Amino acid sequence: MRENPATRLRIALGEGDRRELGRSTQVAREVLDNPLMLPDLLECLLESNETVVSHAAHAVMQIGAAEPLLFQQFVDRLISILERPRQWEVGEQVPKVLAELALTEAQADRLTSILIKQIDDRSTIAAACALSVLKRLADRSLADPEIADEAIEKARQSSRKALAARARQL
């Protein structure tokens, strides 16, 4: 009996250490070769296995860097994933993909709201990413530049050194 593609993805993404890329690059290449697997990959972002989620987030980012438009039809799904409580890797990687897609005003508003909340996230990495993506959205006229500037200024005053440094770069 052949293993279904979704199960195969979960198994591949579950291998290795969460803090490393594992087989995420291999999975990204496989999904790029067969974009019909993209919904299965997105479901892996909601798994209970933290390693699967981490590696899936990295695969999503790699696919988004190579072929961001593959995600265009999944904008609402990606935003919904971000709205849920999640691992920091999802908060770090998924906004980078969304920042490069065509967004409706409603989608951009939802994403902006999520990013503003994420700046206060416990994970400094996710917070810094949110700040960068918020700036990118403002540069693309998808978010109010004043909101982005206020968030950057607030982050400059942060006691979290990495977040303050990112804010100074922006």
PDB file of C-alpha atoms in Angstrom:
ATOM      1  CA  MET A   1       0.000   0.000   0.000  1.00  0.00           C
ATOM      2  CA  ARG A   2       1.369   3.424  -0.985  1.00  0.00           C
ATOM      3  CA  GLU A   3       1.679   6.104   1.619  1.00  0.00           C
ATOM      4  CA  ASN A   4      -0.401   9.186   0.851  1.00  0.00           C
ATOM      5  CA  PRO A   5       1.518  12.426   0.113  1.00  0.00           C
ATOM      6  CA  ALA A   6       0.294  14.221   3.258  1.00  0.00           C
ATOM      7  CA  THR A   7       1.550  11.425   5.499  1.00  0.00           C
ATOM      8  CA  ARG A   8       4.853  11.324   3.630  1.00  0.00           C
ATOM      9  CA  LEU A   9       5.273  15.090   4.133  1.00  0.00           C
ATOM     10  CA  ARG A  10       4.567  14.835   7.871  1.00  0.00           C
ATOM     11  CA  ILE A  11       7.064  12.007   8.268  1.00  0.00           C
ATOM     12  CA  ALA A  12       9.773  13.870   6.326  1.00  0.00           C
ATOM     13  CA  LEU A  13       9.160  17.109   8.230  1.00  0.00           C
ATOM     14  CA  GLY A  14       9.214  15.302  11.559  1.00  0.00           C
ATOM     15  CA  GLU A  15      12.753  14.049  11.082  1.00  0.00           C
ATOM     16  CA  GLY A  16      15.721  15.729  12.697  1.00  0.00           C
ATOM     17  CA  ASP A  17      16.075  18.438  15.280  1.00  0.00           C
ATOM     18  CA  ARG A  18      13.488  21.206  15.477  1.00  0.00           C
ATOM     19  CA  ARG A  19      16.262  23.799  15.689  1.00  0.00           C
ATOM     20  CA  GLU A  20      17.710  22.735  12.341  1.00  0.00           C
ATOM     21  CA  LEU A  21      16.287  22.698   8.824  1.00  0.00           C
ATOM     22  CA  GLY A  22      15.875  18.927   8.770  1.00  0.00           C
ATOM     23  CA  ARG A  23      14.411  17.865   5.447  1.00  0.00           C
ATOM     24  CA  SER A  24      12.589  21.166   4.878  1.00  0.00           C
ATOM     25  CA  THR A  25      14.681  21.997   1.796  1.00  0.00           C
ATOM     26  CA  GLN A  26      13.934  18.610   0.264  1.00  0.00           C
ATOM     27  CA  VAL A  27      10.218  19.023   1.032  1.00  0.00           C
ATOM     28  CA  ALA A  28      10.248  22.533  -0.447  1.00  0.00           C
ATOM     29  CA  ARG A  29      11.765  21.206  -3.681  1.00  0.00           C
ATOM     30  CA  GLU A  30       9.194  18.419  -3.804  1.00  0.00           C
ATOM     31  CA  VAL A  31       6.306  20.862  -3.349  1.00  0.00           C
ATOM     32  CA  LEU A  32       7.786  23.221  -5.946  1.00  0.00           C
ATOM     33  CA  ASP A  33       7.817  20.278  -8.354  1.00  0.00           C
ATOM     34  CA  ASN A  34       4.261  19.347  -7.392  1.00  0.00           C
ATOM     35  CA  PRO A  35       2.323  22.433  -6.203  1.00  0.00           C
ATOM     36  CA  LEU A  36      -0.770  20.290  -5.617  1.00  0.00           C
ATOM     37  CA  MET A  37       0.985  19.282  -2.370  1.00  0.00           C
ATOM     38  CA  LEU A  38       0.887  22.858  -1.069  1.00  0.00           C
ATOM     39  CA  PRO A  39      -2.379  22.432   0.913  1.00  0.00           C
ATOM     40  CA  ASP A  40      -0.863  19.402   2.651  1.00  0.00           C
ATOM     41  CA  LEU A  41       2.218  21.435   3.562  1.00  0.00           C
ATOM     42  CA  LEU A  42       0.056  24.235   4.977  1.00  0.00           C
ATOM     43  CA  GLU A  43      -1.784  21.713   7.138  1.00  0.00           C
ATOM     44  CA  CYS A  44       1.578  20.734   8.602  1.00  0.00           C
ATOM     45  CA  LEU A  45       1.785  24.253  10.082  1.00  0.00           C
ATOM     46  CA  LEU A  46      -1.063  23.220  12.393  1.00  0.00           C
ATOM     47  CA  GLU A  47       0.396  19.919  13.573  1.00  0.00           C
ATOM     48  CA  SER A  48       0.902  19.189  17.246  1.00  0.00           C
ATOM     49  CA  ASN A  49       4.443  17.925  16.569  1.00  0.00           C
ATOM     50  CA  GLU A  50       6.707  20.962  17.044  1.00  0.00           C
ATOM     51  CA  THR A  51       9.400  19.592  14.734  1.00  0.00           C
ATOM     52  CA  VAL A  52       6.900  19.118  11.902  1.00  0.00           C
ATOM     53  CA  VAL A  53       5.650  22.688  12.377  1.00  0.00           C
ATOM     54  CA  SER A  54       9.152  24.179  12.494  1.00  0.00           C
ATOM     55  CA  HIS A  55      10.336  22.357   9.394  1.00  0.00           C
ATOM     56  CA  ALA A  56       7.060  23.079   7.554  1.00  0.00           C
ATOM     57  CA  ALA A  57       7.467  26.804   8.306  1.00  0.00           C
ATOM     58  CA  HIS A  58      10.972  26.723   6.848  1.00  0.00           C
ATOM     59  CA  ALA A  59       9.746  24.846   3.765  1.00  0.00           C
ATOM     60  CA  VAL A  60       6.977  27.445   3.291  1.00  0.00           C
ATOM     61  CA  MET A  61       9.542  30.250   3.471  1.00  0.00           C
ATOM     62  CA  GLN A  62      11.823  28.530   0.948  1.00  0.00           C
ATOM     63  CA  ILE A  63       8.951  27.998  -1.476  1.00  0.00           C
ATOM     64  CA  GLY A  64       7.852  31.599  -0.949  1.00  0.00           C
ATOM     65  CA  ALA A  65      11.350  32.841  -1.749  1.00  0.00           C
ATOM     66  CA  ALA A  66      11.465  30.801  -4.964  1.00  0.00           C
ATOM     67  CA  GLU A  67       7.849  31.050  -6.176  1.00  0.00           C
ATOM     68  CA  PRO A  68       5.774  33.341  -3.951  1.00  0.00           C
ATOM     69  CA  LEU A  69       2.807  33.356  -6.314  1.00  0.00           C
ATOM     70  CA  LEU A  70       2.150  29.693  -5.530  1.00  0.00           C
ATOM     71  CA  PHE A  71       0.721  30.993  -2.247  1.00  0.00           C
ATOM     72  CA  GLN A  72      -1.558  33.623  -3.777  1.00  0.00           C
ATOM     73  CA  GLN A  73      -4.657  31.445  -3.632  1.00  0.00           C
ATOM     74  CA  PHE A  74      -3.872  30.603   0.009  1.00  0.00           C
ATOM     75  CA  VAL A  75      -3.620  34.145   1.409  1.00  0.00           C
ATOM     76  CA  ASP A  76      -6.700  33.812   3.614  1.00  0.00           C
ATOM     77  CA  ARG A  77      -5.563  30.392   4.839  1.00  0.00           C
ATOM     78  CA  LEU A  78      -2.111  31.722   5.756  1.00  0.00           C
ATOM     79  CA  ILE A  79      -3.596  34.691   7.595  1.00  0.00           C
ATOM     80  CA  SER A  80      -5.946  32.353   9.481  1.00  0.00           C
ATOM     81  CA  ILE A  81      -2.971  30.213  10.498  1.00  0.00           C
ATOM     82  CA  LEU A  82      -1.223  33.313  11.835  1.00  0.00           C
ATOM     83  CA  GLU A  83      -4.296  34.313  13.846  1.00  0.00           C
ATOM     84  CA  ARG A  84      -4.147  31.096  15.881  1.00  0.00           C
ATOM     85  CA  PRO A  85      -1.807  30.503  18.765  1.00  0.00           C
ATOM     86  CA  ARG A  86       1.271  29.073  17.112  1.00  0.00           C
ATOM     87  CA  GLN A  87       4.930  28.335  17.281  1.00  0.00           C
ATOM     88  CA  TRP A  88       7.327  31.207  16.775  1.00  0.00           C
ATOM     89  CA  GLU A  89       8.679  29.641  13.555  1.00  0.00           C
ATOM     90  CA  VAL A  90       5.285  30.145  11.913  1.00  0.00           C
ATOM     91  CA  GLY A  91       5.259  33.765  13.087  1.00  0.00           C
ATOM     92  CA  GLU A  92       8.734  34.216  11.675  1.00  0.00           C
ATOM     93  CA  GLN A  93       8.319  32.597   8.257  1.00  0.00           C
ATOM     94  CA  VAL A  94       4.696  32.957   7.109  1.00  0.00           C
ATOM     95  CA  PRO A  95       4.573  36.786   7.276  1.00  0.00           C
ATOM     96  CA  LYS A  96       7.616  36.944   4.964  1.00  0.00           C
ATOM     97  CA  VAL A  97       5.640  35.076   2.317  1.00  0.00           C
ATOM     98  CA  LEU A  98       2.491  37.139   2.799  1.00  0.00           C
ATOM     99  CA  ALA A  99       4.452  40.385   2.498  1.00  0.00           C
ATOM    100  CA  GLU A 100       5.189  39.584  -1.138  1.00  0.00           C
ATOM    101  CA  LEU A 101       1.669  38.658  -2.235  1.00  0.00           C
ATOM    102  CA  ALA A 102      -1.197  40.728  -3.595  1.00  0.00           C
ATOM    103  CA  LEU A 103      -3.501  41.448  -0.668  1.00  0.00           C
ATOM    104  CA  THR A 104      -6.959  42.929  -0.588  1.00  0.00           C
ATOM    105  CA  GLU A 105      -7.510  45.830   1.781  1.00  0.00           C
ATOM    106  CA  ALA A 106      -9.298  43.500   4.215  1.00  0.00           C
ATOM    107  CA  GLN A 107      -6.462  40.956   4.081  1.00  0.00           C
ATOM    108  CA  ALA A 108      -3.844  43.658   4.585  1.00  0.00           C
ATOM    109  CA  ASP A 109      -5.793  45.037   7.562  1.00  0.00           C
ATOM    110  CA  ARG A 110      -6.043  41.570   9.157  1.00  0.00           C
ATOM    111  CA  LEU A 111      -2.351  40.945   8.603  1.00  0.00           C
ATOM    112  CA  THR A 112      -1.417  44.375   9.984  1.00  0.00           C
ATOM    113  CA  SER A 113      -3.441  43.686  13.131  1.00  0.00           C
ATOM    114  CA  ILE A 114      -1.732  40.313  13.602  1.00  0.00           C
ATOM    115  CA  LEU A 115       1.712  41.827  13.073  1.00  0.00           C
ATOM    116  CA  ILE A 116       1.128  44.603  15.602  1.00  0.00           C
ATOM    117  CA  LYS A 117       0.168  41.985  18.217  1.00  0.00           C
ATOM    118  CA  GLN A 118       3.106  39.821  17.199  1.00  0.00           C
ATOM    119  CA  ILE A 119       5.571  42.613  17.966  1.00  0.00           C
ATOM    120  CA  ASP A 120       4.752  41.938  21.611  1.00  0.00           C
ATOM    121  CA  ASP A 121       5.239  38.194  21.086  1.00  0.00           C
ATOM    122  CA  ARG A 122       7.381  36.342  23.576  1.00  0.00           C
ATOM    123  CA  SER A 123       9.667  35.332  20.703  1.00  0.00           C
ATOM    124  CA  THR A 124      11.994  38.171  19.793  1.00  0.00           C
ATOM    125  CA  ILE A 125      12.609  36.546  16.406  1.00  0.00           C
ATOM    126  CA  ALA A 126       8.882  36.540  15.566  1.00  0.00           C
ATOM    127  CA  ALA A 127       8.554  40.091  16.906  1.00  0.00           C
ATOM    128  CA  ALA A 128      11.438  41.361  14.774  1.00  0.00           C
ATOM    129  CA  CYS A 129      10.014  39.643  11.716  1.00  0.00           C
ATOM    130  CA  ALA A 130       6.613  41.224  12.376  1.00  0.00           C
ATOM    131  CA  LEU A 131       8.237  44.629  12.554  1.00  0.00           C
ATOM    132  CA  SER A 132      10.061  44.101   9.244  1.00  0.00           C
ATOM    133  CA  VAL A 133       6.947  42.817   7.486  1.00  0.00           C
ATOM    134  CA  LEU A 134       4.858  45.690   8.843  1.00  0.00           C
ATOM    135  CA  LYS A 135       7.403  48.107   7.350  1.00  0.00           C
ATOM    136  CA  ARG A 136       7.302  46.175   4.049  1.00  0.00           C
ATOM    137  CA  LEU A 137       3.509  46.429   3.967  1.00  0.00           C
ATOM    138  CA  ALA A 138       3.693  50.175   4.635  1.00  0.00           C
ATOM    139  CA  ASP A 139       6.262  50.561   1.839  1.00  0.00           C
ATOM    140  CA  ARG A 140       3.826  48.752  -0.474  1.00  0.00           C
ATOM    141  CA  SER A 141       0.954  51.030   0.684  1.00  0.00           C
ATOM    142  CA  LEU A 142      -0.800  48.035   2.234  1.00  0.00           C
ATOM    143  CA  ALA A 143      -0.486  49.314   5.808  1.00  0.00           C
ATOM    144  CA  ASP A 144      -0.719  52.789   7.250  1.00  0.00           C
ATOM    145  CA  PRO A 145       2.838  54.192   7.359  1.00  0.00           C
ATOM    146  CA  GLU A 146       2.051  55.993  10.619  1.00  0.00           C
ATOM    147  CA  ILE A 147       1.149  52.699  12.285  1.00  0.00           C
ATOM    148  CA  ALA A 148       4.398  51.158  11.036  1.00  0.00           C
ATOM    149  CA  ASP A 149       6.417  54.174  12.197  1.00  0.00           C
ATOM    150  CA  GLU A 150       4.784  54.071  15.650  1.00  0.00           C
ATOM    151  CA  ALA A 151       5.533  50.354  15.982  1.00  0.00           C
ATOM    152  CA  ILE A 152       9.139  50.900  14.912  1.00  0.00           C
ATOM    153  CA  GLU A 153       9.566  53.758  17.378  1.00  0.00           C
ATOM    154  CA  LYS A 154       8.068  51.684  20.187  1.00  0.00           C
ATOM    155  CA  ALA A 155      10.401  48.796  19.300  1.00  0.00           C
ATOM    156  CA  ARG A 156      13.411  51.137  19.350  1.00  0.00           C
ATOM    157  CA  GLN A 157      12.660  51.689  23.035  1.00  0.00           C
ATOM    158  CA  SER A 158      12.311  47.983  23.751  1.00  0.00           C
ATOM    159  CA  SER A 159      14.400  46.331  26.423  1.00  0.00           C
ATOM    160  CA  ARG A 160      14.834  43.418  24.006  1.00  0.00           C
ATOM    161  CA  LYS A 161      18.101  44.336  22.363  1.00  0.00           C
ATOM    162  CA  ALA A 162      17.562  42.346  19.160  1.00  0.00           C
ATOM    163  CA  LEU A 163      14.154  43.922  18.591  1.00  0.00           C
ATOM    164  CA  ALA A 164      15.508  47.420  19.267  1.00  0.00           C
ATOM    165  CA  ALA A 165      18.373  46.760  16.849  1.00  0.00           C
ATOM    166  CA  ARG A 166      15.943  45.638  14.120  1.00  0.00           C
ATOM    167  CA  ALA A 167      13.889  48.769  14.683  1.00  0.00           C
ATOM    168  CA  ARG A 168      16.987  50.957  14.309  1.00  0.00           C
ATOM    169  CA  GLN A 169      17.791  49.185  11.013  1.00  0.00           C
ATOM    170  CA  LEU A 170      14.334  49.921   9.676  1.00  0.00           C
TER     171      LEU A 170
END
